[in-house]
mmCIF file of C-alpha atoms and ligand atoms in Angstrom:
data_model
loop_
_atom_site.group_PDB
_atom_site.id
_atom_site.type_symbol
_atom_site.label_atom_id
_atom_site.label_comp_id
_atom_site.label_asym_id
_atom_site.label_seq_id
_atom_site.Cartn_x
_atom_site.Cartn_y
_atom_site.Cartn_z
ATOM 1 C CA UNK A 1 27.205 20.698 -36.336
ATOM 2 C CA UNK A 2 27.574 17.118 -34.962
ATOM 3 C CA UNK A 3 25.368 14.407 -35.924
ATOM 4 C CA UNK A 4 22.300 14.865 -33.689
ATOM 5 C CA UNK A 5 21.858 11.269 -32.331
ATOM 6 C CA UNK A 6 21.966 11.499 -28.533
ATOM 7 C CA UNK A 7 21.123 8.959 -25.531
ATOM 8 C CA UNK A 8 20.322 11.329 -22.703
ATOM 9 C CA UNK A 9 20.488 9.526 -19.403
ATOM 10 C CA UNK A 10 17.927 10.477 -15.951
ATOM 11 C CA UNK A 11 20.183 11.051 -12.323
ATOM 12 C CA UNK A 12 16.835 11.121 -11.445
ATOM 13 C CA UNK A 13 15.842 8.443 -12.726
ATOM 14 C CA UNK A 14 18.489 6.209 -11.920
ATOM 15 C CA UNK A 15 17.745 7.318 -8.246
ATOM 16 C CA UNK A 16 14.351 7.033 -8.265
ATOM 17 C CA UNK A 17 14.099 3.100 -9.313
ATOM 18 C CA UNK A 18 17.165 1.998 -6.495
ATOM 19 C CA UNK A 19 15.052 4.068 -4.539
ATOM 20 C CA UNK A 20 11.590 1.929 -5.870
ATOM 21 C CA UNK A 21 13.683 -1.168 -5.535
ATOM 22 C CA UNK A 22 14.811 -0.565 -1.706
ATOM 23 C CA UNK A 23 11.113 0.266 -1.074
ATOM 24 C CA UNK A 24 10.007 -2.970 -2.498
ATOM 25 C CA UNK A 25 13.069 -5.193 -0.601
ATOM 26 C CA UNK A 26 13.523 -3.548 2.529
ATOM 27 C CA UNK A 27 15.296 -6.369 4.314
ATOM 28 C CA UNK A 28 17.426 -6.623 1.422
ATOM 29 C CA UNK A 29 20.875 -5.337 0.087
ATOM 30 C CA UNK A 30 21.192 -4.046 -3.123
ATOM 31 C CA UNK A 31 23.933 -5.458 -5.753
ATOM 32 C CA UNK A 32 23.452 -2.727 -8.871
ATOM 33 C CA UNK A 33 23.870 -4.631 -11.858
ATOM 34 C CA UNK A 34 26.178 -2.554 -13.827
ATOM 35 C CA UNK A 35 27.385 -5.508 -16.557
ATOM 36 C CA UNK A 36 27.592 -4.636 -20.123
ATOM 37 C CA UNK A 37 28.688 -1.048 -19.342
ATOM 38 C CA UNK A 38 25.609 0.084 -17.135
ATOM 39 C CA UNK A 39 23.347 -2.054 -19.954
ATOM 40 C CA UNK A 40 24.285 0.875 -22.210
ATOM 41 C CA UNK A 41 23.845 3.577 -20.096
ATOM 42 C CA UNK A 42 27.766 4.185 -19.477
ATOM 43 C CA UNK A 43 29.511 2.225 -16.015
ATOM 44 C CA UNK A 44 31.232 4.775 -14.822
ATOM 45 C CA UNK A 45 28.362 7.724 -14.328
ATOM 46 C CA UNK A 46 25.796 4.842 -13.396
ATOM 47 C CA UNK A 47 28.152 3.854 -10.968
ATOM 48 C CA UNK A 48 28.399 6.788 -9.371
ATOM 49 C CA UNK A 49 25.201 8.224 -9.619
ATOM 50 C CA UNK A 50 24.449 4.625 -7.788
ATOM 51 C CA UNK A 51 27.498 4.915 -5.451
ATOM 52 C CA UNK A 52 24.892 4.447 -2.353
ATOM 53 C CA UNK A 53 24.300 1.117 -3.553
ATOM 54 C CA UNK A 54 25.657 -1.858 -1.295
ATOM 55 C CA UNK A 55 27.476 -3.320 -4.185
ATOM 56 C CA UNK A 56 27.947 -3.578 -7.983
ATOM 57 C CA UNK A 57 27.760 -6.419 -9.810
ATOM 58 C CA UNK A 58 30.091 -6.944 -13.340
ATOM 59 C CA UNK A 59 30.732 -9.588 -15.807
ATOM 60 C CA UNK A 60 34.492 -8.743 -16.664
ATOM 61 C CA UNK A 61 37.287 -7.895 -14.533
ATOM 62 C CA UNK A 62 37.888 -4.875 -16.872
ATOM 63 C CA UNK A 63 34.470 -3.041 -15.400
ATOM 64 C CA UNK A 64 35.434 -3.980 -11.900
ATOM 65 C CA UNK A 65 38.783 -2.356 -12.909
ATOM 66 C CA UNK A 66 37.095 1.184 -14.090
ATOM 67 C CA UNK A 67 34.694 1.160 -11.160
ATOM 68 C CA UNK A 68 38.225 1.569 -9.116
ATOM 69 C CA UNK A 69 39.332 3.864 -11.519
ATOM 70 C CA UNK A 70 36.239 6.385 -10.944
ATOM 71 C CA UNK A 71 37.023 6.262 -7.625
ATOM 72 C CA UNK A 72 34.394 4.007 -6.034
ATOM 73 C CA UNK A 73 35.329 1.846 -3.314
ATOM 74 C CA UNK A 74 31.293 -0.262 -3.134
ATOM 75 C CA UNK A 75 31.940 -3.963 -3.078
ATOM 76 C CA UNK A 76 32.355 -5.100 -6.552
ATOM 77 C CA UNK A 77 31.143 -8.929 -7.753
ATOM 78 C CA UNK A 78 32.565 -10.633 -10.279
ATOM 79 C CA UNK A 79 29.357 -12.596 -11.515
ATOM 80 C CA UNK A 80 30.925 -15.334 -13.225
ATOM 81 C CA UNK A 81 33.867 -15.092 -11.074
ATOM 82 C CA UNK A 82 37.723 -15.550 -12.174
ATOM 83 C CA UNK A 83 38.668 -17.644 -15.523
ATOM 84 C CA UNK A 84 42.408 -18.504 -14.632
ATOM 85 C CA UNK A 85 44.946 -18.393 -11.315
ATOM 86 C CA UNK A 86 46.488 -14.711 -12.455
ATOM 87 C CA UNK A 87 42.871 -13.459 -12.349
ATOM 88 C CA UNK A 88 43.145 -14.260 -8.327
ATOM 89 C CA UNK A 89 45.821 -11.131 -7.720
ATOM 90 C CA UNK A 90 43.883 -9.311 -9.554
ATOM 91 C CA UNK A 91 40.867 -9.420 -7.877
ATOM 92 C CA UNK A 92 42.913 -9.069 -4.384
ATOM 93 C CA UNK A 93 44.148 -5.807 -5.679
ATOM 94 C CA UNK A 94 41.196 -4.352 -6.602
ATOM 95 C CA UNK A 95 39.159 -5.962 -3.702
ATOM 96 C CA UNK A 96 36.352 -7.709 -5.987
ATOM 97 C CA UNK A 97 34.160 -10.837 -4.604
ATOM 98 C CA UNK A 98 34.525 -13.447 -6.766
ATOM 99 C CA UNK A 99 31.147 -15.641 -7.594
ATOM 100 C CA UNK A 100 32.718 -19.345 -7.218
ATOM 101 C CA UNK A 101 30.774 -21.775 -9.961
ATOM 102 C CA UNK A 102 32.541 -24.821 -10.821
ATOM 103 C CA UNK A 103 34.753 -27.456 -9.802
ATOM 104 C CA UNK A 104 37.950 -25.398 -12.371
ATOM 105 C CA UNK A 105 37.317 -22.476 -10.103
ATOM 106 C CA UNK A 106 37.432 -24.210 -6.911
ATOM 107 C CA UNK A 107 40.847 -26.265 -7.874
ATOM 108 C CA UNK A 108 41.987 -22.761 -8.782
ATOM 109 C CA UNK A 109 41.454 -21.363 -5.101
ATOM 110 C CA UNK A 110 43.154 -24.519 -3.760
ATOM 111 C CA UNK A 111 45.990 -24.050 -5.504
ATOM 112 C CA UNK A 112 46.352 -20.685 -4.680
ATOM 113 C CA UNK A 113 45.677 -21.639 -0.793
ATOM 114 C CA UNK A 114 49.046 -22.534 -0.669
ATOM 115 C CA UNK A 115 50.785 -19.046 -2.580
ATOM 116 C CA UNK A 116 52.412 -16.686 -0.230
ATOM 117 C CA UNK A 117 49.987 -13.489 0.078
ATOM 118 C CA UNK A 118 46.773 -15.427 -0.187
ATOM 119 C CA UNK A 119 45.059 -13.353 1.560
ATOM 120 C CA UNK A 120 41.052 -13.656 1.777
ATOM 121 C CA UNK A 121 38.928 -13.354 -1.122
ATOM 122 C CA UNK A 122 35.319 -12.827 -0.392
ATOM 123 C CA UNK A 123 33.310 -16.004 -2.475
ATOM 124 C CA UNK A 124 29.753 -16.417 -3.532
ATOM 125 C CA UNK A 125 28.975 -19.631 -4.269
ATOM 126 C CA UNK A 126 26.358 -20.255 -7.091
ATOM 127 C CA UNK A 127 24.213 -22.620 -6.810
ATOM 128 C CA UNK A 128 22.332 -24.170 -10.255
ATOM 129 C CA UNK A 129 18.447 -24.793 -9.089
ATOM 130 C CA UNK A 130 17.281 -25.068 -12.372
ATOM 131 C CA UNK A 131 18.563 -22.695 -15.000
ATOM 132 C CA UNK A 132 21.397 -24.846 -16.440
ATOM 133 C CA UNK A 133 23.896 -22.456 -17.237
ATOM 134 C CA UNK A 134 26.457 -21.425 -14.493
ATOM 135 C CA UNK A 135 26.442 -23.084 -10.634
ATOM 136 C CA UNK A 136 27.245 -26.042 -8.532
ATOM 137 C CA UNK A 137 24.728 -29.066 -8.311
ATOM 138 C CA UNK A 138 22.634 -28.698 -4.883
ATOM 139 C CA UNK A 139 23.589 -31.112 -3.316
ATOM 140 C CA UNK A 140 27.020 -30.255 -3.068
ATOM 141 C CA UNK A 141 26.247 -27.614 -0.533
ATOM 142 C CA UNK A 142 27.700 -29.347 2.262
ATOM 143 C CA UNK A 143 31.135 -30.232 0.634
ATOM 144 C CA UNK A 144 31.239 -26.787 -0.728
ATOM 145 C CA UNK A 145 31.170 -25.724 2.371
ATOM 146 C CA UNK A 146 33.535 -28.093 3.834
ATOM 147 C CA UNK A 147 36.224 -27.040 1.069
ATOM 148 C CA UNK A 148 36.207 -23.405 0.655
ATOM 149 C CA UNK A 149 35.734 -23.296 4.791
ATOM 150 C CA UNK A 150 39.190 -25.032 5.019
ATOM 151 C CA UNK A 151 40.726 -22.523 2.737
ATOM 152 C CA UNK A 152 42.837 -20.041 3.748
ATOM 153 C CA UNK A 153 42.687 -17.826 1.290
ATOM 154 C CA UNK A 154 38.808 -17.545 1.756
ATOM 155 C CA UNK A 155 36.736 -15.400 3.484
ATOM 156 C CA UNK A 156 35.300 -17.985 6.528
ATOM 157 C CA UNK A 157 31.662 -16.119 5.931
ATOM 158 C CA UNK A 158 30.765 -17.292 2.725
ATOM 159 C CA UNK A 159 27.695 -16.058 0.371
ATOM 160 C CA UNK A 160 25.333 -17.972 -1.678
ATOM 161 C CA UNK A 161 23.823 -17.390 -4.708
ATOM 162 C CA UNK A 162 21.436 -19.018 -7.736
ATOM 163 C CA UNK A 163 19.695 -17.405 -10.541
ATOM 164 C CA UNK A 164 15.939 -17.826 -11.559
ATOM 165 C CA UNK A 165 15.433 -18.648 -15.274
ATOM 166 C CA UNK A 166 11.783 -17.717 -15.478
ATOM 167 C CA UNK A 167 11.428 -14.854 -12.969
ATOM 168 C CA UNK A 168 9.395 -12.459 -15.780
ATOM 169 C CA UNK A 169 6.359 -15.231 -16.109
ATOM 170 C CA UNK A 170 4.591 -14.778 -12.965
ATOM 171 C CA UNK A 171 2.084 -17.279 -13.470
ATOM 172 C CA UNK A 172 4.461 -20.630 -13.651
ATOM 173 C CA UNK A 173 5.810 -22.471 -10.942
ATOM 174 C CA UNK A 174 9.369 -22.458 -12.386
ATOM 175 C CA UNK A 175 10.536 -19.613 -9.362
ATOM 176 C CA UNK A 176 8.632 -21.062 -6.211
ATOM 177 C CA UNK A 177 10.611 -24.546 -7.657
ATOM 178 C CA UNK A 178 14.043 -23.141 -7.455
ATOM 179 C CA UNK A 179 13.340 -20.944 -4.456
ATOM 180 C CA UNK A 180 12.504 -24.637 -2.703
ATOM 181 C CA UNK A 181 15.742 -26.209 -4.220
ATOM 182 C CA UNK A 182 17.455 -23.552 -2.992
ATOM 183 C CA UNK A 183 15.752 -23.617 0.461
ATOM 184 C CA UNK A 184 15.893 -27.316 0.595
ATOM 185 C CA UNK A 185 19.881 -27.718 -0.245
ATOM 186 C CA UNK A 186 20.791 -24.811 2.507
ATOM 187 C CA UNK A 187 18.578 -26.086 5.251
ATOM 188 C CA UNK A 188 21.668 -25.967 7.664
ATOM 189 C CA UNK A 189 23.755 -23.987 6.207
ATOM 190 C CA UNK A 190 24.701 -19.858 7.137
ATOM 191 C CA UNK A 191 25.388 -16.735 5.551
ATOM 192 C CA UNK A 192 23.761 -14.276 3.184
ATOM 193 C CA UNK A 193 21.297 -15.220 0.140
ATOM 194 C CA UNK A 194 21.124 -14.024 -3.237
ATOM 195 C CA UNK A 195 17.826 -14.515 -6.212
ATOM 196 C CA UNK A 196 16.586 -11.772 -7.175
ATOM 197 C CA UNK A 197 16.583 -10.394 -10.472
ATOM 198 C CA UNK A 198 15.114 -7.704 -11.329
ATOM 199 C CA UNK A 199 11.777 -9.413 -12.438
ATOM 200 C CA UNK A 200 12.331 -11.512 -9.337
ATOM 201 C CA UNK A 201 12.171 -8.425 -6.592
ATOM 202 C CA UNK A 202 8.967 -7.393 -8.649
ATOM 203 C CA UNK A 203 6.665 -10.276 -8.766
ATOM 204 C CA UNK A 204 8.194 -12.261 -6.270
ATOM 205 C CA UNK A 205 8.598 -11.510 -2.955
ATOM 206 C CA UNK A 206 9.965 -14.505 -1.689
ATOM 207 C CA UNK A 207 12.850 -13.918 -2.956
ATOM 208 C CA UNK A 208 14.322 -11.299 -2.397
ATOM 209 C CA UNK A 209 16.354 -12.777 0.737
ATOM 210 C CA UNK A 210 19.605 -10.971 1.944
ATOM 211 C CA UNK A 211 20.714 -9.344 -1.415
ATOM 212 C CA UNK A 212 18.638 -8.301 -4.182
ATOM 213 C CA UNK A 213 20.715 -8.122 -7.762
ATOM 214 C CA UNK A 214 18.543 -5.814 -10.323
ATOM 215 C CA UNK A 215 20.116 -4.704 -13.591
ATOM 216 C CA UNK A 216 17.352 -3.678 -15.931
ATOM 217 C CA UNK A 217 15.034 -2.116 -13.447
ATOM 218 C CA UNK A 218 17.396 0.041 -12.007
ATOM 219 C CA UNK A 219 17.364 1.444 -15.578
ATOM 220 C CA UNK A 220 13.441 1.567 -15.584
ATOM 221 C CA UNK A 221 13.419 -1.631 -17.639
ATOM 222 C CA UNK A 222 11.262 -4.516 -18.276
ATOM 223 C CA UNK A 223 11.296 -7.757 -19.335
ATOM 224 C CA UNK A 224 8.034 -8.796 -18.372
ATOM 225 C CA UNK A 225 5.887 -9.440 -21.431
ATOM 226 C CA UNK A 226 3.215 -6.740 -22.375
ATOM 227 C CA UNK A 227 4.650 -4.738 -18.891
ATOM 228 C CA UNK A 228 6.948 -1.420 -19.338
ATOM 229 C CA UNK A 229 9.466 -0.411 -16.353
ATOM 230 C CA UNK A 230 6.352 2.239 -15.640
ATOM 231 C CA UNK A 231 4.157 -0.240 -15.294
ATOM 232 C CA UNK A 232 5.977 -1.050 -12.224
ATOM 233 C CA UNK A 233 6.216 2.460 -10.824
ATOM 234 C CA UNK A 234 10.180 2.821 -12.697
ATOM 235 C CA UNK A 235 11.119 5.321 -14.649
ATOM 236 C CA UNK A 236 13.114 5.122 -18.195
ATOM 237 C CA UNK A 237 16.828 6.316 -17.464
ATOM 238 C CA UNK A 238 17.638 6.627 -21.392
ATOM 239 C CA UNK A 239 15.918 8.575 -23.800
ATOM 240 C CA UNK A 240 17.798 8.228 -27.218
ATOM 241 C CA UNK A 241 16.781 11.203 -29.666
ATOM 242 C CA UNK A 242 18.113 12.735 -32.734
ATOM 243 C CA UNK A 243 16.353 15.254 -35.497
ATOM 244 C CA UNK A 244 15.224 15.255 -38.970
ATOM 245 C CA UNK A 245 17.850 16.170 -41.240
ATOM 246 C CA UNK A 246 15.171 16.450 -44.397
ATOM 247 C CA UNK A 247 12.055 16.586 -45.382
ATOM 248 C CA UNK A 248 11.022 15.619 -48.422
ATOM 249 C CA UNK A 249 7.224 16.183 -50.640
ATOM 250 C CA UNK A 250 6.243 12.526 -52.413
ATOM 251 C CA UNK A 251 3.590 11.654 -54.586
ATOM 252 C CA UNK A 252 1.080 8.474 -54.359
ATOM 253 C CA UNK A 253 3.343 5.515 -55.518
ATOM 254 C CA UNK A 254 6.690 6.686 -54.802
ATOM 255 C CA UNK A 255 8.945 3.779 -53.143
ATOM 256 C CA UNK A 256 11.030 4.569 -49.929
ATOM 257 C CA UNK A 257 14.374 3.540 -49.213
ATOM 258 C CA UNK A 258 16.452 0.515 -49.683
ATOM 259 C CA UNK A 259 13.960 -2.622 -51.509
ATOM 260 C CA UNK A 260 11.197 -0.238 -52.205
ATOM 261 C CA UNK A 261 9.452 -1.911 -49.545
ATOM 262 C CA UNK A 262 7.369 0.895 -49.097
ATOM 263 C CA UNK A 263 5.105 2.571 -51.579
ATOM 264 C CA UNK A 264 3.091 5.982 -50.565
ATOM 265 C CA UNK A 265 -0.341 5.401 -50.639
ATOM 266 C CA UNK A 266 -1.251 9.279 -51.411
ATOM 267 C CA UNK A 267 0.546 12.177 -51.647
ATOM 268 C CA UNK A 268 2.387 13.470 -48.269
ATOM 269 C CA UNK A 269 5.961 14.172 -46.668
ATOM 270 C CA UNK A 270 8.521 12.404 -45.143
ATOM 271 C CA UNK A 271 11.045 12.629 -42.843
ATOM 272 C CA UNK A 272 14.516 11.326 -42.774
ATOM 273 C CA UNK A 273 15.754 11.144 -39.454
ATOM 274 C CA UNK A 274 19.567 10.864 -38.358
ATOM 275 C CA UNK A 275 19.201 7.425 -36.664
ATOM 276 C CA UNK A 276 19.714 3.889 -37.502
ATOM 277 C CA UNK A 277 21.056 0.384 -36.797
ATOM 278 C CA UNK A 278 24.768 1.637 -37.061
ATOM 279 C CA UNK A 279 23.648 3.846 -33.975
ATOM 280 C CA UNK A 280 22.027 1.191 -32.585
ATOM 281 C CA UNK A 281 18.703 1.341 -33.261
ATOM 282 C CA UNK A 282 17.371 -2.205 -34.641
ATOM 283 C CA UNK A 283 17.398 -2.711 -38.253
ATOM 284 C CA UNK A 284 14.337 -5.208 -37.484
ATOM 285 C CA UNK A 285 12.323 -2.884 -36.478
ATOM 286 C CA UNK A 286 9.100 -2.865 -39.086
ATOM 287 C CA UNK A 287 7.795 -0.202 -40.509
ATOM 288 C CA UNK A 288 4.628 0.696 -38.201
ATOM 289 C CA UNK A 289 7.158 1.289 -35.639
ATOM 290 C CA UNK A 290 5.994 4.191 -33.301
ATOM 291 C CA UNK A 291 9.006 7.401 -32.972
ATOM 292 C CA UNK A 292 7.779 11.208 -31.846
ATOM 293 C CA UNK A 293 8.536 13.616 -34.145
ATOM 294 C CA UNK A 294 8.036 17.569 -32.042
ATOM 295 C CA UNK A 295 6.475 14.759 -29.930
ATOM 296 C CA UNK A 296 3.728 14.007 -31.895
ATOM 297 C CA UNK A 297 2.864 10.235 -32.426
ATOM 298 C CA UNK A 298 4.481 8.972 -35.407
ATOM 299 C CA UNK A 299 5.905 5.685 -36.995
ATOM 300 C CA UNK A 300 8.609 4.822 -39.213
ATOM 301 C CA UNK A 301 8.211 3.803 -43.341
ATOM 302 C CA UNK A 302 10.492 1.087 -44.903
ATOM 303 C CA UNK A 303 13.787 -0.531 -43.970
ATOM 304 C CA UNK A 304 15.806 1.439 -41.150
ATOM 305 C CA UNK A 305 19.097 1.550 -42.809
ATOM 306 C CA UNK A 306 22.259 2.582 -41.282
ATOM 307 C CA UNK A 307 22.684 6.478 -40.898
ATOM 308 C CA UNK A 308 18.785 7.231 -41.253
ATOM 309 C CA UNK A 309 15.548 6.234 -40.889
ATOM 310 C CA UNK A 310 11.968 7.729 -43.033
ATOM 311 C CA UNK A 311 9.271 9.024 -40.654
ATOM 312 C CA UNK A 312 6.133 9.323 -42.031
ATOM 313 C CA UNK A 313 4.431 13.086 -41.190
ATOM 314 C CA UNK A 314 1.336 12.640 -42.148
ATOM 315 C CA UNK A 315 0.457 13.707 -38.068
ATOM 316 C CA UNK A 316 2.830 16.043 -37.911
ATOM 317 C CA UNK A 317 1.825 19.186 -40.392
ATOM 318 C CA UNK A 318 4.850 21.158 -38.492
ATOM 319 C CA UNK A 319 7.673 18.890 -38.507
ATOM 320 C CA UNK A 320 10.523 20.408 -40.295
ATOM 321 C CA UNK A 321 14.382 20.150 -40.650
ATOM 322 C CA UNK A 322 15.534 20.405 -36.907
ATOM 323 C CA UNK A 323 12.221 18.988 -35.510
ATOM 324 C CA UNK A 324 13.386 16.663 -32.616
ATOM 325 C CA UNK A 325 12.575 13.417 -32.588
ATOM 326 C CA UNK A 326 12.380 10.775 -29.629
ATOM 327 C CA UNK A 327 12.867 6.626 -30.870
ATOM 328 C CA UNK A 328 12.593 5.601 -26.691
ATOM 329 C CA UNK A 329 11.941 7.097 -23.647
ATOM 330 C CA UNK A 330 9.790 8.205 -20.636
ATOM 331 C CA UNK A 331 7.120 9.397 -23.555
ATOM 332 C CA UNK A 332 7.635 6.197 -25.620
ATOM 333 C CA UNK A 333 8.521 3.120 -23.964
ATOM 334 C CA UNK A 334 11.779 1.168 -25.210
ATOM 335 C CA UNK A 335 9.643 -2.167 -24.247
ATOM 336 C CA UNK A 336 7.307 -1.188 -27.123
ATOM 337 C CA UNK A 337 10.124 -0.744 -29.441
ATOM 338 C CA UNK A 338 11.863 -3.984 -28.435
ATOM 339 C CA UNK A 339 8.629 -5.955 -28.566
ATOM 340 C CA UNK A 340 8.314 -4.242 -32.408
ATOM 341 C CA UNK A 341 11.867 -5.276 -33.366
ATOM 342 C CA UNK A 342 11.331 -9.128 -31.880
ATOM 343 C CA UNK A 343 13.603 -8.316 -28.856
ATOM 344 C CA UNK A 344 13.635 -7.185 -25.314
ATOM 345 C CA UNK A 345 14.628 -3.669 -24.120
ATOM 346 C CA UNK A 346 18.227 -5.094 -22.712
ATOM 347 C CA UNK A 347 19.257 -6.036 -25.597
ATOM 348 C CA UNK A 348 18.414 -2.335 -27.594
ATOM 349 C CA UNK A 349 19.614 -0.425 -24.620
ATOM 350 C CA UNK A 350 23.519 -2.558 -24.438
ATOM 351 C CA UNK A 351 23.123 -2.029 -28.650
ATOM 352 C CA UNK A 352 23.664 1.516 -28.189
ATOM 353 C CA UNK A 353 26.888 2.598 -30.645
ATOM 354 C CA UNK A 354 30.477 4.367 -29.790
ATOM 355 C CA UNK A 355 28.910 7.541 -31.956
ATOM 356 C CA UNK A 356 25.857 8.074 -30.529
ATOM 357 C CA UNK A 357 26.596 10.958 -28.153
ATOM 358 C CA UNK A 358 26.117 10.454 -24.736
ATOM 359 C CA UNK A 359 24.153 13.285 -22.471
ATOM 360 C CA UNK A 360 23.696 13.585 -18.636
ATOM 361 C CA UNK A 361 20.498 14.880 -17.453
HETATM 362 C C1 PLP B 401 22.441 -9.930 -15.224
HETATM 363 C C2 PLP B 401 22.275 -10.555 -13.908
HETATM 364 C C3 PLP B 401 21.356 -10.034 -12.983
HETATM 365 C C4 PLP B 401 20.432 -8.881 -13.299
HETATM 366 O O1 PLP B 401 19.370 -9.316 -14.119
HETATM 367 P P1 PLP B 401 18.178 -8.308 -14.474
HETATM 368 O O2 PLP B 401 17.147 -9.128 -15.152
HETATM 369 O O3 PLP B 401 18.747 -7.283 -15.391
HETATM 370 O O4 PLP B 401 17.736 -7.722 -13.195
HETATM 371 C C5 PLP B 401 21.305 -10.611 -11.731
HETATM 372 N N1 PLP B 401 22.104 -11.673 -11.417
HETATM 373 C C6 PLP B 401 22.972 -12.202 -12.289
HETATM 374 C C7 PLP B 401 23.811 -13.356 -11.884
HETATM 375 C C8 PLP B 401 23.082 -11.677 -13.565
HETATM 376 O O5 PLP B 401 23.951 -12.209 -14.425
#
């Protein structure tokens, strides 16, 4: 038989939260955030589960290339836009957007202005109002506009974009600041908008704008602290399971696993289940850490090591070889997990590992 370990991923699910997210944005468009293959959940079927969506958005060229590949013809942006002048065919060919961010880029478009075939790219331009990583000063707005309007090889309707550094804390006044940077630096100038995150389009309305962009809630994830994706009326798209291989009898003061870090208090059994961080689940995860064995509340004891993890079954008087077991999912939230581990629920569900199967539900 082959190893157990399984990430089963929800249609339904996947549905049901661009579905939420429309409901929530009305007057918006959505751009499905598909980077870092889906965030885990695999590009290609969350692509085309999400093929009603207005537009993707990817970090590499390579995903853009495999959403042509499965057949999909939704605008596709390249979020951090091209990184050298035989990127710019490229992106013709497989009719991408590119996001426009700095002053390398925009020499790189005037250049190519004068190439035979330079036809029109479609640009965003990003904007920086605050988070200090990719984006053109404010200000610059109206020469921006000036230059890539006298291009060619540009799209004359341009797009403009800036992402919100502190969207998940709705009680600072980090978002309303940028959204008034923004608003103040595009006073007079036209074409569509872009903020919104995911934790953005949740907790704040105003700004949502033209084009929404949500990655992890389209996955029923959050990043708000102490909040799940249900919390928000999402629902998980991953559940990652697997099943005890063994179980074993131990006596008060036997140690568990690698260290010894954990020493049975009484006498009981444990489980050994066929997960662990070379599947992807965290190896920082402490013991304490909630799983469902036959979907009974559990936790894990010791260190999570690579192939396996000890389950405690004190709860669980039926568990046996076989018994499924569930480490995230609609019944056990991956926030709770992350927040265990020291992490947020992106970062477990785009850890997932090449040889954990994959299963469409
Ligand atoms: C990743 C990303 C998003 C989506 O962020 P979420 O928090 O997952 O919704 C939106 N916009 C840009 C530019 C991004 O890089």
């Amino acid at each position: 038989m082959s190893r157990a370990t399984a990430a089963s991923i929800s249609h339904a699910a996947l549905r049901h939260n661009l579905a939420e997210l429309r409901r929530r944005a009305p007057n918006s468009r959505v751009m499905a955030v598909v980077k870092a293959d889906a965030y885990g959940h695999g590009l290609e079927r969350v692509a085309s589960v999400l093929r009603d969506a207005d537009a993707f958005g990817v970090a590499a060229l390579s995903d853009a290339e495999r959403i042509r590949d499965a057949g999909l013809d939704n605008r596709v942006v390249l979020l951090s836009g091209f990184d050298e002048p035989e990127d710019l065919p490229v992106l013709r060919r497989l009719k991408l957007d590119a996001v426009v961010h700095c002053d390398e880029q925009l020499r790189m478009l005037e250049l190519d202005a004068r190439s035979p075939g330079a036809d029109p790219l479609r640009v965003w331009v990003k904007l920086d109002t605050g988070m200090n990583r990719l984006g053109f000063r404010p200000e610059r707005v109206g020469e921006l506009q000036q230059r890539l309007g006298d291009l060619r090889n540009v799209h004359a309707a341009l797009q403009w974009m800036s992402h919100l550094a502190r969207s998940d804390e709705f009680d600072v006044p980090s978002t309303p600041e940028q959204l008034a940077a923004f608003d103040a630096a595009m006073r007079d100038i036209n074409g569509d908008r872009s903020l919104a995150n995911s934790a953005a389009i949740l907790g704040w309305p105003a700004s949502h704008r033209d084009w929404i962009r949500p990655g992890g809630a389209l996955y029923g994830m959050s990043v708000v602290d102490g909040k799940t994706g249900a919390d928000f009326g999402l629902k998980p798209a991953m559940s990652l399971h697997t099943r005890l291989i063994a179980v074993k009898e131990v006596r008060a003061g036997d140690c568990i696993g690698y260290g010894g870090t954990h020493v049975c208090e009484r006498d009981g059994r444990i489980g050994i289940a066929a997960i662990g961080y070379g599947d992807g689940y965290p190896r920082l995860a402490p013991a304490g850490t909630p799983v469902l064995v036959d979907g009974k509340a559990s936790r894990i004891v010791g260190r999570v090591s690579m192939d396996l993890m000890a389950i405690d079954l004190d709860g669980c008087p039926g568990a046996q070889v076989g018994s499924p077991v569930l480490l995230w999912g609609p019944e056990l939230p991956i926030e709770t997990i992350a927040s265990a581990a020291g992490t947020i629920s992106y970062e477990l569900a785009c850890g997932i590992t090449r040889r954990v199967r994959f299963m469409d539900e």
